[in-house]
PDB file of C-alpha atoms in Angstrom:
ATOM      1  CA  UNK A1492       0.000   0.000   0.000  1.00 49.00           C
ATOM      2  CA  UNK A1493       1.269   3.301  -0.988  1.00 52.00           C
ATOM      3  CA  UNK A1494       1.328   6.341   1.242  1.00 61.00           C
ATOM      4  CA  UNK A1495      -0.400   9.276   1.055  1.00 66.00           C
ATOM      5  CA  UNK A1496       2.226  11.716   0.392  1.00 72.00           C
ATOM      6  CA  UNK A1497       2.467  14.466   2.792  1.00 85.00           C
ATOM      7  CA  UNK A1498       1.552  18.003   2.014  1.00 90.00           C
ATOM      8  CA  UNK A1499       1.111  21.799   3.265  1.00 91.00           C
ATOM      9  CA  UNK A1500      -0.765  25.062   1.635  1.00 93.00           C
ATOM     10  CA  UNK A1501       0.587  28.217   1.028  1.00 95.00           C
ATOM     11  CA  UNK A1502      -1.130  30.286   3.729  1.00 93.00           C
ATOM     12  CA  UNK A1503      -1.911  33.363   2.360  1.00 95.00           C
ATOM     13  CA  UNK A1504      -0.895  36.120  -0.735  1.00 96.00           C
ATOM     14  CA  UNK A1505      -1.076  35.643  -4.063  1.00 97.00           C
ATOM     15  CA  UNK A1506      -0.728  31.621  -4.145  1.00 98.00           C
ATOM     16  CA  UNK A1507      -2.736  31.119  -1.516  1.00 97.00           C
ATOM     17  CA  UNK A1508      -4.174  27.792  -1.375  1.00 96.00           C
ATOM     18  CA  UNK A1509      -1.360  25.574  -3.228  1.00 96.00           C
ATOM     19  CA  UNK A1510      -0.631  22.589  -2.195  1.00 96.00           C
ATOM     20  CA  UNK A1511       3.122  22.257  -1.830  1.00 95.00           C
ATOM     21  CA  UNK A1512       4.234  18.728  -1.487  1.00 94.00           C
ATOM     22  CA  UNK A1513       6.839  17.549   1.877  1.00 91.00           C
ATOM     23  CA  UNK A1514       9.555  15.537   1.847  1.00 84.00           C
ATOM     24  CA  UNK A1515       9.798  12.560   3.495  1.00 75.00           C
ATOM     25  CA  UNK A1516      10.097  12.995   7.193  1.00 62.00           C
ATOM     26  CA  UNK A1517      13.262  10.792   7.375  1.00 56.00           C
ATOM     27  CA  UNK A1518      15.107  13.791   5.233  1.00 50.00           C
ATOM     28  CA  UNK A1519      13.145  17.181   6.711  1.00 54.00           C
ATOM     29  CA  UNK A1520      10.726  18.324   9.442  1.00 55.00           C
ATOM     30  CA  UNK A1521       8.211  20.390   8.057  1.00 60.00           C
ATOM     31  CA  UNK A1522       7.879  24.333  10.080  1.00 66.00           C
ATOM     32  CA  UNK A1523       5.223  24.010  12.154  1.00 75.00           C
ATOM     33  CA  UNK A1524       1.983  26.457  10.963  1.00 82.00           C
ATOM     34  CA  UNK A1525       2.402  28.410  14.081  1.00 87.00           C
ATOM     35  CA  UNK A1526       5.485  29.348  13.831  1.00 90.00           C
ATOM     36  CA  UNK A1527       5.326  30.248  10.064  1.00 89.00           C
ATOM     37  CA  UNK A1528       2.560  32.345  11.045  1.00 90.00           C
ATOM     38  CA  UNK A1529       3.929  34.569  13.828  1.00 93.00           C
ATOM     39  CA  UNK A1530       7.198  35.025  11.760  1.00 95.00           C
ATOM     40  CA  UNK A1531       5.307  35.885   8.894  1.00 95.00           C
ATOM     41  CA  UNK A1532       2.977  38.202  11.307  1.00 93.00           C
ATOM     42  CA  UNK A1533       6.388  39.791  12.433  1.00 93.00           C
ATOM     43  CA  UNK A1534       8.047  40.337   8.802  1.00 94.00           C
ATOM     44  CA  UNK A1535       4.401  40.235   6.671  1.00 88.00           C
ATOM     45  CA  UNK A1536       5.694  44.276   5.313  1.00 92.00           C
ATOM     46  CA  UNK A1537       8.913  44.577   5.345  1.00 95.00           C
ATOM     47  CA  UNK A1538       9.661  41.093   3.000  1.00 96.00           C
ATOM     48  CA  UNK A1539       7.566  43.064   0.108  1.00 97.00           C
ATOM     49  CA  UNK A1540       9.801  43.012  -2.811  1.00 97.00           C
ATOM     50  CA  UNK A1541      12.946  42.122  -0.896  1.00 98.00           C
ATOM     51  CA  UNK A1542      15.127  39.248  -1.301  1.00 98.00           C
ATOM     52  CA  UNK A1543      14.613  36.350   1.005  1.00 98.00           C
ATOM     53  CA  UNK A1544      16.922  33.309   1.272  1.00 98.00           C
ATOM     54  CA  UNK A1545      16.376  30.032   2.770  1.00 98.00           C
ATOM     55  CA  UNK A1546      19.080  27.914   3.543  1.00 96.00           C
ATOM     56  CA  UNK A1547      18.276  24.264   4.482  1.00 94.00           C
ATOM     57  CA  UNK A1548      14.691  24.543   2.413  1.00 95.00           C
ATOM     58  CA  UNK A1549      13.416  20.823   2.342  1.00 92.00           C
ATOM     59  CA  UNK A1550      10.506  21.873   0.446  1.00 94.00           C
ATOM     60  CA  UNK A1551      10.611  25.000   0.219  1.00 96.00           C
ATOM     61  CA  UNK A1552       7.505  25.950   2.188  1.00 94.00           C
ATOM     62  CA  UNK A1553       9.131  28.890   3.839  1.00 95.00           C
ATOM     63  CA  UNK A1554      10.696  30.859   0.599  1.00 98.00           C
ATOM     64  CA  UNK A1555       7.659  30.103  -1.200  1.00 98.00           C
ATOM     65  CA  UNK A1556       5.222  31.568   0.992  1.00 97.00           C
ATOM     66  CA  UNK A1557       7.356  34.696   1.427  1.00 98.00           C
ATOM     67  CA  UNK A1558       6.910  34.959  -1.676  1.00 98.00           C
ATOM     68  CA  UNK A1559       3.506  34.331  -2.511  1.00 98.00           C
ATOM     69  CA  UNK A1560       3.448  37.401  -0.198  1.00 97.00           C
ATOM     70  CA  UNK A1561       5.308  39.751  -2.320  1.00 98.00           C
ATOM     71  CA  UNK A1562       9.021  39.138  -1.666  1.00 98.00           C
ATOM     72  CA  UNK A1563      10.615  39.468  -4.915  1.00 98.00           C
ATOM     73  CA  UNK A1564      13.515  37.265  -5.234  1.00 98.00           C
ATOM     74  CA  UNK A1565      13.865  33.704  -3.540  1.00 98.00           C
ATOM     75  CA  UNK A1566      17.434  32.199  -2.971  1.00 98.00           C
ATOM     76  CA  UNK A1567      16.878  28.297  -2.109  1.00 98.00           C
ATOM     77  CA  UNK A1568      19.791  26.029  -0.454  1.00 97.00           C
ATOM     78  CA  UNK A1569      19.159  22.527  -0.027  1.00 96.00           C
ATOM     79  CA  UNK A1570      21.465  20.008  -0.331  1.00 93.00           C
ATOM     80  CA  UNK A1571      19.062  16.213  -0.268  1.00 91.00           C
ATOM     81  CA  UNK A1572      18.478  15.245  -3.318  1.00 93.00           C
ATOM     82  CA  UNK A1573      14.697  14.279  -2.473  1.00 92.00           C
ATOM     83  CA  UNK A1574      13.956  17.451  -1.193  1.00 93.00           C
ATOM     84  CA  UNK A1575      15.350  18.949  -4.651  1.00 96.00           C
ATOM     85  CA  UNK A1576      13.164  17.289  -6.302  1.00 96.00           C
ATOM     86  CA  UNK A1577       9.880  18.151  -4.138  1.00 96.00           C
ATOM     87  CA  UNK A1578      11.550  21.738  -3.932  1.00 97.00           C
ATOM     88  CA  UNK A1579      11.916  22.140  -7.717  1.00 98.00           C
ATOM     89  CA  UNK A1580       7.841  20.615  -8.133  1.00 97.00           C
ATOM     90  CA  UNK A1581       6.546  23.357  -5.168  1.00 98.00           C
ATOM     91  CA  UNK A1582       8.335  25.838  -6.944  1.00 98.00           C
ATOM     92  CA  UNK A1583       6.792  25.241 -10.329  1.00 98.00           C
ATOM     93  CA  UNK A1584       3.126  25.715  -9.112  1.00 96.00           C
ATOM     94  CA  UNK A1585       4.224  29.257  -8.170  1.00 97.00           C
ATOM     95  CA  UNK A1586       6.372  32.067 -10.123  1.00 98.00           C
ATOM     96  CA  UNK A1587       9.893  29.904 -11.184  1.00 98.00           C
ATOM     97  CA  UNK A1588      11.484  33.045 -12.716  1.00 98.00           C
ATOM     98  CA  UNK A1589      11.673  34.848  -8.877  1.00 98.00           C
ATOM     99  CA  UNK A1590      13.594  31.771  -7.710  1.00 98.00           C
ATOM    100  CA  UNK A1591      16.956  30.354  -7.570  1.00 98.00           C
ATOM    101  CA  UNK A1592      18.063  26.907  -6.293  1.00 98.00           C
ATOM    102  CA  UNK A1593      21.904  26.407  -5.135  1.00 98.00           C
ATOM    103  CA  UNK A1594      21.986  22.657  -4.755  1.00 97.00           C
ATOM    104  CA  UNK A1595      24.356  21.159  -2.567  1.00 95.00           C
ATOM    105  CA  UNK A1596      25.895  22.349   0.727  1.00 94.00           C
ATOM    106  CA  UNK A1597      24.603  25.567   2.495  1.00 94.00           C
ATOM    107  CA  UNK A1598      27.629  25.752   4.132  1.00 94.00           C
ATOM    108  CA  UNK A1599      29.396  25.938   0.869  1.00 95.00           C
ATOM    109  CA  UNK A1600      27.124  27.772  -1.036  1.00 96.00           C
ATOM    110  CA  UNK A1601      26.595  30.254   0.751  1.00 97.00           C
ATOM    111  CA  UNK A1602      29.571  32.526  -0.902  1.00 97.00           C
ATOM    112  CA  UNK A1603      27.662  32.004  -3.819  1.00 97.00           C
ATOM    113  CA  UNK A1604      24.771  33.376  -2.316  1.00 98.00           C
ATOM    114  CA  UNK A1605      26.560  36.388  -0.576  1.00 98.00           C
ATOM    115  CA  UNK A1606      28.288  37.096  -3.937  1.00 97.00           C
ATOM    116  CA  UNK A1607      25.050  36.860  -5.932  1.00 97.00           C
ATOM    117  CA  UNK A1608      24.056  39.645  -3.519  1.00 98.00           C
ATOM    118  CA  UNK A1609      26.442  41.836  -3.208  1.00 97.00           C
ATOM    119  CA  UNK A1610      26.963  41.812  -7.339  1.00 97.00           C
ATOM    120  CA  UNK A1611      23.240  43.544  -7.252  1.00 95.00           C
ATOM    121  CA  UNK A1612      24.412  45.434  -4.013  1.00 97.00           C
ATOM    122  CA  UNK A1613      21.092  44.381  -2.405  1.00 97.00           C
ATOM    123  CA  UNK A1614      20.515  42.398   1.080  1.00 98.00           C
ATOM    124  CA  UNK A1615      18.286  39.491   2.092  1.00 98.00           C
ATOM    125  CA  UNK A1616      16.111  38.170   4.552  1.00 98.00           C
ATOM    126  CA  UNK A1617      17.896  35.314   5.990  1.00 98.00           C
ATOM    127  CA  UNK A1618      15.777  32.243   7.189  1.00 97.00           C
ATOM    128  CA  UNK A1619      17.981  29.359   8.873  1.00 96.00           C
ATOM    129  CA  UNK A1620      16.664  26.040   9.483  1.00 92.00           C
ATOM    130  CA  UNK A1621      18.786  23.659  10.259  1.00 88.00           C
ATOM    131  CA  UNK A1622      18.094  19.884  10.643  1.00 78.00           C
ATOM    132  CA  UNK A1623      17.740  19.384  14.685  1.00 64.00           C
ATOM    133  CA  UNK A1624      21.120  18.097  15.721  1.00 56.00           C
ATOM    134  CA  UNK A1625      19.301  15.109  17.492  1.00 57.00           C
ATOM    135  CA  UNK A1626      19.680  13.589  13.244  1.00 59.00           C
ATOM    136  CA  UNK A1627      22.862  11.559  12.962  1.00 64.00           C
ATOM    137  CA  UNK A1628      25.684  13.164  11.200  1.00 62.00           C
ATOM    138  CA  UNK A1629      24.275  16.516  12.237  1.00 65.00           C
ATOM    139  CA  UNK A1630      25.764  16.807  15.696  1.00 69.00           C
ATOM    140  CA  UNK A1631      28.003  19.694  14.877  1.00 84.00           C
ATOM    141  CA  UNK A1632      25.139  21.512  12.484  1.00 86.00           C
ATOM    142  CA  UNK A1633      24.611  24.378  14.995  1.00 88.00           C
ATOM    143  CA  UNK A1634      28.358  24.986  15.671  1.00 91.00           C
ATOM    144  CA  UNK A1635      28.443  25.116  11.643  1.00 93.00           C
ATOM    145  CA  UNK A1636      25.392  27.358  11.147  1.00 94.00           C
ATOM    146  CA  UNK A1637      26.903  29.701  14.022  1.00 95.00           C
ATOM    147  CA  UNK A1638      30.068  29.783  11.834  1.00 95.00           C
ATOM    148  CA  UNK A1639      28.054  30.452   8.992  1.00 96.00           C
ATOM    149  CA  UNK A1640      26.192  33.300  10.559  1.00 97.00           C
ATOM    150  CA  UNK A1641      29.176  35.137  11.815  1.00 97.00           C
ATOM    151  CA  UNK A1642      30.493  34.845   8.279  1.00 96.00           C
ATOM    152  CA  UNK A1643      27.935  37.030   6.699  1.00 98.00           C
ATOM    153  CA  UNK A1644      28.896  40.552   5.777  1.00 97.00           C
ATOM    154  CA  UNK A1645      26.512  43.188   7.222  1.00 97.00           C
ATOM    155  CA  UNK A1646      25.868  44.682   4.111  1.00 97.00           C
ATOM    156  CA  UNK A1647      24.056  41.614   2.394  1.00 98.00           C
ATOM    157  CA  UNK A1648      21.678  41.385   5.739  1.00 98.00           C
ATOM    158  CA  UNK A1649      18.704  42.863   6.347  1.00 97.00           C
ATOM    159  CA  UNK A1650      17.378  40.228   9.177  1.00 98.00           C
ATOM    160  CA  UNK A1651      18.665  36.873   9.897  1.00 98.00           C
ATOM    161  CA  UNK A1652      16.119  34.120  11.653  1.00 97.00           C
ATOM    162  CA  UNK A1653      17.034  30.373  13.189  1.00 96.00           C
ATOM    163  CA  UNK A1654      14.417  28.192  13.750  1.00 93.00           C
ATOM    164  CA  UNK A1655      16.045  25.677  16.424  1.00 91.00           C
ATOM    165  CA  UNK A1656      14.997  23.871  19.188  1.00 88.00           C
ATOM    166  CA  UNK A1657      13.772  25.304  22.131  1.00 91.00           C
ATOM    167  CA  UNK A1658      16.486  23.984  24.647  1.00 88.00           C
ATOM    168  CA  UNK A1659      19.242  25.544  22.179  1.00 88.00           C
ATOM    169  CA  UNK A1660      21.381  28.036  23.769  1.00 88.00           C
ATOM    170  CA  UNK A1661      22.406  30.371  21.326  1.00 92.00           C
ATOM    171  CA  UNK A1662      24.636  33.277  21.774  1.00 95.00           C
ATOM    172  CA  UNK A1663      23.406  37.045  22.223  1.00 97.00           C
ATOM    173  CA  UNK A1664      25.989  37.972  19.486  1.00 97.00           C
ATOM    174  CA  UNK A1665      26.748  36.140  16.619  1.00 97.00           C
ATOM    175  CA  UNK A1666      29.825  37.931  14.322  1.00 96.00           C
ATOM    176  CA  UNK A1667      28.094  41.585  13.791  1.00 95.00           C
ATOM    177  CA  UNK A1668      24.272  40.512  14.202  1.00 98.00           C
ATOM    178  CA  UNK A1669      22.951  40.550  17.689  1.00 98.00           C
ATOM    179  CA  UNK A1670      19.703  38.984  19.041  1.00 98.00           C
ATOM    180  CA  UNK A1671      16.732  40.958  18.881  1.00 97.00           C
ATOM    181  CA  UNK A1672      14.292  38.640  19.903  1.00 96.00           C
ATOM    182  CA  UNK A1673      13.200  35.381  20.176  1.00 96.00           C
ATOM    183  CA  UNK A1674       9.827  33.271  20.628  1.00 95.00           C
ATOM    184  CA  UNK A1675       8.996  30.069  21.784  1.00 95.00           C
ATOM    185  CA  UNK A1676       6.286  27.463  20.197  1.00 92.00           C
ATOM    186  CA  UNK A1677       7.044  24.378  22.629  1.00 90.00           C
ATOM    187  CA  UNK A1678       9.726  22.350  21.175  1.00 89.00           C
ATOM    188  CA  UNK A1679      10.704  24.984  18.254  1.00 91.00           C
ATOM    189  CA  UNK A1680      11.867  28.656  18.767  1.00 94.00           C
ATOM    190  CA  UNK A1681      12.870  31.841  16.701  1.00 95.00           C
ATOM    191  CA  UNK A1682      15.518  33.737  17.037  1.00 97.00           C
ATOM    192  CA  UNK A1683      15.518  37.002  15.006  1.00 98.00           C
ATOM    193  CA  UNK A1684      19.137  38.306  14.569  1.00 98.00           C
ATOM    194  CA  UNK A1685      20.269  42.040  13.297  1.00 96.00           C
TER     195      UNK A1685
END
């Protein structure tokens, strides 16, 4: 008997209502609505024809519904190549010319990224989603994605979040971005870094 594979909508803007399909749950953990919601309640003006990039995007659900809700330019960095595929699928149902996908690793590709960027001298939103260190071979991912952070130049940043688990201490000050805020939704958090 075949599954039923798993999916999500677009919550609201101008693809509201698509179904967008998940990876398996082995590779990614869908964002819970909740928190998509009060993230997208905090940013909902500000992302309006910006740039937003999502590093570690499984499916994509994030990038895509910033930009069903007007951001103009979506930077996608996955690395599985199951979650390509669903990524590349989600993001034909919406507007394929606003995105870009750097396959392979975030922690690599994110020069490209930052270069990209900077050739336009524009910033980006920055949404980080790691996979929860709990996943084997991902016990250093937080150490990395600190790294990662600290390595961003100011001028290609307009806002940088981490969605991480709740019991996650991370530091105040990360390179030049310090914490602004953060909000907890049981077991997953936000941490909003500028």
């Amino acid at each position: 008997m075949k599954s039923k594979p798993i999916t999500k909508k677009i919550i609201m803007g101008k693809f509201k209502g698509k179904t967008l399909k998940l990876p398996s749950m082995e590779t990614t953990r869908s964002s819970k609505s909740i928190v998509l919601e009060s993230f997208f309640n905090t940013i909902q003006f500000e992302i309006i024809e910006a740039n937003f990039v999502e590093v570690f995007s499984g499916s994509g659900s994030i990038g895509l519904e910033a930009l069903s809700r007007g951001a103009s330019n979506i930077m996608f960095m996955e690395q599985d190549r199951e979650a390509l595929k669903v990524l590349k699928q989600n993001i034909s149902q919406t507007d394929p010319s606003a995105c870009q996908v750097y396959a392979g690793d975030s922690f690599s590709n994110i020069a490209t990224v930052v270069k990209e960027l900077k050739r336009k001298n524009e910033d980006a939103y920055f949404y980080i989603d790691p996979p929860f260190s709990i996943r084997e071979g991902m016990e250093d991912i937080y150490e990395k994605m600190i790294k990662l952070i600290a390595s961003l130049p100011e001028d290609v940043v307009k806002l940088i979040v981490i969605e991480h688990m709740t019991g996650l201490e991370i530091p105040n000050k990360i390179g030049e971005f310090e914490l602004s805020k953060s909000k907890k939704f049981g077991n997953t958090s936000l941490s909003y870094f500028s």
